[in-house]
């Protein structure tokens, strides 16, 4: 057995052991950063080491410092797990080591992007023929879409950003809902667009259509305008009312972008597709495959109705590249060299099939409702949102007790939930995003929340 094979076999054993530990593992890590640094050894060795020994050291030193993100009882932030076919495909991605820049350099990579891209548009109910870029995550997907948006609205105003930059050009207005995700603001910052104008949202975080109309009408002159809507609020799971808001933005000749990092997937379920109704009339959409679709990190998706707008923003020419007149994967994302993110996406979609993705979305929503019912039954607990999708937001009467419940749940280790501040009060957030979560996982997590609530009742 050569050194490479020995290292891969060792990695395989460690990976299987880690995955087998998930059903009964405490969710939080047992070791701190400093402890893990000590276990790994901070000194760069002078001499080479056997690859298999390096894998053993990495796996054993890191294991206590790993959080069980892929567990069915991880409900923090918005975090998907790893569906088996996608995980195995991701191993192949590393072994194949394809650079997905160009069609001619890796035909297989481009083929996977094209097939997975078409399947995604179909499942998400978006216009066929839209461009699909495979980014690192939803933050970069928002950035990518909004770059196409910025350049297009400025081009319509006879300003060429690629040639002349932003200075001296028409100011771009960006309107966002008060409850948009901060990743949108970050993307706008990267794009030199500054802070957006904030439009009032309702009790569930949905942008108010009359407020958006008023804001759009307020401009003295028709300035290049972007409107950013949201499919899935991280606290409530709520969806902006797309039919009215997209219509209002269209009348103002604005580019409409939708951040649907986890919520866009509602469209893949006949039972939940009503939540995204009207969303397909937008110009661009950002989502993640590493959340609801449950592929490994890092994989976001930038979807743009007009492929030429995306290519104008992201495309490049290089004398030493082998470029195709139809465009290349590099023309749809910010990076040049990158890994084959489309392979795990293709594998997850091929493995789930259309009905499997719908079942996955329905199951996540069903678990979220079970959480809401269970939490609502706990003395002193209040579920604060209408649970329409996968997010549950609750408190325990006052901030101090909510904090104590959260701390106890994390100490208990059976499940992981996140805290947040929402509408001026401390809350717990339960985000159901993992394909492997079972009814038993939900029951065990609810028991842990009940125990924490009982212990803090006095
Ligand atoms: C609505 C929304 N937008 C954007 C993001 C950022 O996604 P990522 O962490 O993949 O960049 C998130 C993450 O939770 C989100 O929920």
mmCIF file with all atom_site columns, C-alpha atoms and ligand atoms in Angstrom, residues 77-79 136-142 179-184 230-234 259-263 286-291 297 299-300 391 429, ligand 1:
data_model
loop_
_atom_site.group_PDB
_atom_site.id
_atom_site.type_symbol
_atom_site.label_atom_id
_atom_site.label_alt_id
_atom_site.label_comp_id
_atom_site.label_asym_id
_atom_site.label_entity_id
_atom_site.label_seq_id
_atom_site.pdbx_PDB_ins_code
_atom_site.Cartn_x
_atom_site.Cartn_y
_atom_site.Cartn_z
_atom_site.occupancy
_atom_site.B_iso_or_equiv
_atom_site.pdbx_formal_charge
_atom_site.auth_seq_id
_atom_site.auth_comp_id
_atom_site.auth_asym_id
_atom_site.auth_atom_id
_atom_site.pdbx_PDB_model_num
ATOM   1  C CA . UNK A 1 77  ? -27.919 29.374 13.091 1.00 0.00 ? 77  UNK A CA 1
ATOM   2  C CA . UNK A 1 78  ? -29.144 27.919 9.767  1.00 0.00 ? 78  UNK A CA 1
ATOM   3  C CA . UNK A 1 79  ? -26.998 24.877 9.178  1.00 0.00 ? 79  UNK A CA 1
ATOM   4  C CA . UNK A 1 136 ? -18.896 29.584 -1.646 1.00 0.00 ? 136 UNK A CA 1
ATOM   5  C CA . UNK A 1 137 ? -22.176 30.424 0.110  1.00 0.00 ? 137 UNK A CA 1
ATOM   6  C CA . UNK A 1 138 ? -25.189 32.702 0.120  1.00 0.00 ? 138 UNK A CA 1
ATOM   7  C CA . UNK A 1 139 ? -23.162 35.769 1.077  1.00 0.00 ? 139 UNK A CA 1
ATOM   8  C CA . UNK A 1 140 ? -21.123 35.437 -2.101 1.00 0.00 ? 140 UNK A CA 1
ATOM   9  C CA . UNK A 1 141 ? -24.235 34.437 -4.060 1.00 0.00 ? 141 UNK A CA 1
ATOM   10 C CA . UNK A 1 142 ? -25.861 37.704 -2.946 1.00 0.00 ? 142 UNK A CA 1
ATOM   11 C CA . UNK A 1 179 ? -35.369 42.346 8.566  1.00 0.00 ? 179 UNK A CA 1
ATOM   12 C CA . UNK A 1 180 ? -33.059 41.389 5.705  1.00 0.00 ? 180 UNK A CA 1
ATOM   13 C CA . UNK A 1 181 ? -30.062 39.225 6.576  1.00 0.00 ? 181 UNK A CA 1
ATOM   14 C CA . UNK A 1 182 ? -26.837 41.142 7.274  1.00 0.00 ? 182 UNK A CA 1
ATOM   15 C CA . UNK A 1 183 ? -25.163 39.214 4.432  1.00 0.00 ? 183 UNK A CA 1
ATOM   16 C CA . UNK A 1 184 ? -27.018 41.567 2.064  1.00 0.00 ? 184 UNK A CA 1
ATOM   17 C CA . UNK A 1 230 ? -36.197 37.935 1.210  1.00 0.00 ? 230 UNK A CA 1
ATOM   18 C CA . UNK A 1 231 ? -37.429 34.342 1.051  1.00 0.00 ? 231 UNK A CA 1
ATOM   19 C CA . UNK A 1 232 ? -37.067 33.085 4.630  1.00 0.00 ? 232 UNK A CA 1
ATOM   20 C CA . UNK A 1 233 ? -36.382 35.338 7.609  1.00 0.00 ? 233 UNK A CA 1
ATOM   21 C CA . UNK A 1 234 ? -33.868 33.804 10.027 1.00 0.00 ? 234 UNK A CA 1
ATOM   22 C CA . UNK A 1 259 ? -32.095 36.512 -0.818 1.00 0.00 ? 259 UNK A CA 1
ATOM   23 C CA . UNK A 1 260 ? -33.476 33.013 -0.301 1.00 0.00 ? 260 UNK A CA 1
ATOM   24 C CA . UNK A 1 261 ? -30.506 31.398 1.425  1.00 0.00 ? 261 UNK A CA 1
ATOM   25 C CA . UNK A 1 262 ? -32.647 28.649 2.927  1.00 0.00 ? 262 UNK A CA 1
ATOM   26 C CA . UNK A 1 263 ? -36.216 29.697 2.069  1.00 0.00 ? 263 UNK A CA 1
ATOM   27 C CA . UNK A 1 286 ? -29.321 33.832 -4.045 1.00 0.00 ? 286 UNK A CA 1
ATOM   28 C CA . UNK A 1 287 ? -29.557 30.571 -2.154 1.00 0.00 ? 287 UNK A CA 1
ATOM   29 C CA . UNK A 1 288 ? -27.403 27.964 -0.466 1.00 0.00 ? 288 UNK A CA 1
ATOM   30 C CA . UNK A 1 289 ? -26.994 24.319 -1.292 1.00 0.00 ? 289 UNK A CA 1
ATOM   31 C CA . UNK A 1 290 ? -25.172 23.812 2.021  1.00 0.00 ? 290 UNK A CA 1
ATOM   32 C CA . UNK A 1 291 ? -28.296 24.678 3.991  1.00 0.00 ? 291 UNK A CA 1
ATOM   33 C CA . UNK A 1 297 ? -19.690 23.349 2.780  1.00 0.00 ? 297 UNK A CA 1
ATOM   34 C CA . UNK A 1 299 ? -21.762 25.835 -1.713 1.00 0.00 ? 299 UNK A CA 1
ATOM   35 C CA . UNK A 1 300 ? -24.028 28.764 -2.540 1.00 0.00 ? 300 UNK A CA 1
ATOM   36 C CA . UNK A 1 391 ? -37.658 28.519 11.958 1.00 0.00 ? 391 UNK A CA 1
ATOM   37 C CA . UNK A 1 429 ? -33.979 30.226 17.699 1.00 0.00 ? 429 UNK A CA 1
HETATM 38 C C1 . LIG B 2 .   ? -31.297 34.728 4.705  1.00 0.00 ? 1   LIG B C1 1
HETATM 39 C C2 . LIG B 2 .   ? -29.811 34.482 4.717  1.00 0.00 ? 1   LIG B C2 1
HETATM 40 N N1 . LIG B 2 .   ? -29.024 35.130 3.826  1.00 0.00 ? 1   LIG B N1 1
HETATM 41 C C3 . LIG B 2 .   ? -27.697 34.938 3.786  1.00 0.00 ? 1   LIG B C3 1
HETATM 42 C C4 . LIG B 2 .   ? -27.073 34.070 4.648  1.00 0.00 ? 1   LIG B C4 1
HETATM 43 C C5 . LIG B 2 .   ? -25.576 33.879 4.578  1.00 0.00 ? 1   LIG B C5 1
HETATM 44 O O1 . LIG B 2 .   ? -25.305 32.592 4.094  1.00 0.00 ? 1   LIG B O1 1
HETATM 45 P P1 . LIG B 2 .   ? -23.813 31.987 4.055  1.00 0.00 ? 1   LIG B P1 1
HETATM 46 O O2 . LIG B 2 .   ? -23.460 31.776 5.484  1.00 0.00 ? 1   LIG B O2 1
HETATM 47 O O3 . LIG B 2 .   ? -23.949 30.725 3.281  1.00 0.00 ? 1   LIG B O3 1
HETATM 48 O O4 . LIG B 2 .   ? -22.930 32.981 3.382  1.00 0.00 ? 1   LIG B O4 1
HETATM 49 C C6 . LIG B 2 .   ? -27.842 33.376 5.593  1.00 0.00 ? 1   LIG B C6 1
HETATM 50 C C7 . LIG B 2 .   ? -27.217 32.477 6.569  1.00 0.00 ? 1   LIG B C7 1
HETATM 51 O O5 . LIG B 2 .   ? -27.841 31.936 7.446  1.00 0.00 ? 1   LIG B O5 1
HETATM 52 C C8 . LIG B 2 .   ? -29.259 33.578 5.622  1.00 0.00 ? 1   LIG B C8 1
HETATM 53 O O6 . LIG B 2 .   ? -30.042 32.921 6.480  1.00 0.00 ? 1   LIG B O6 1
#
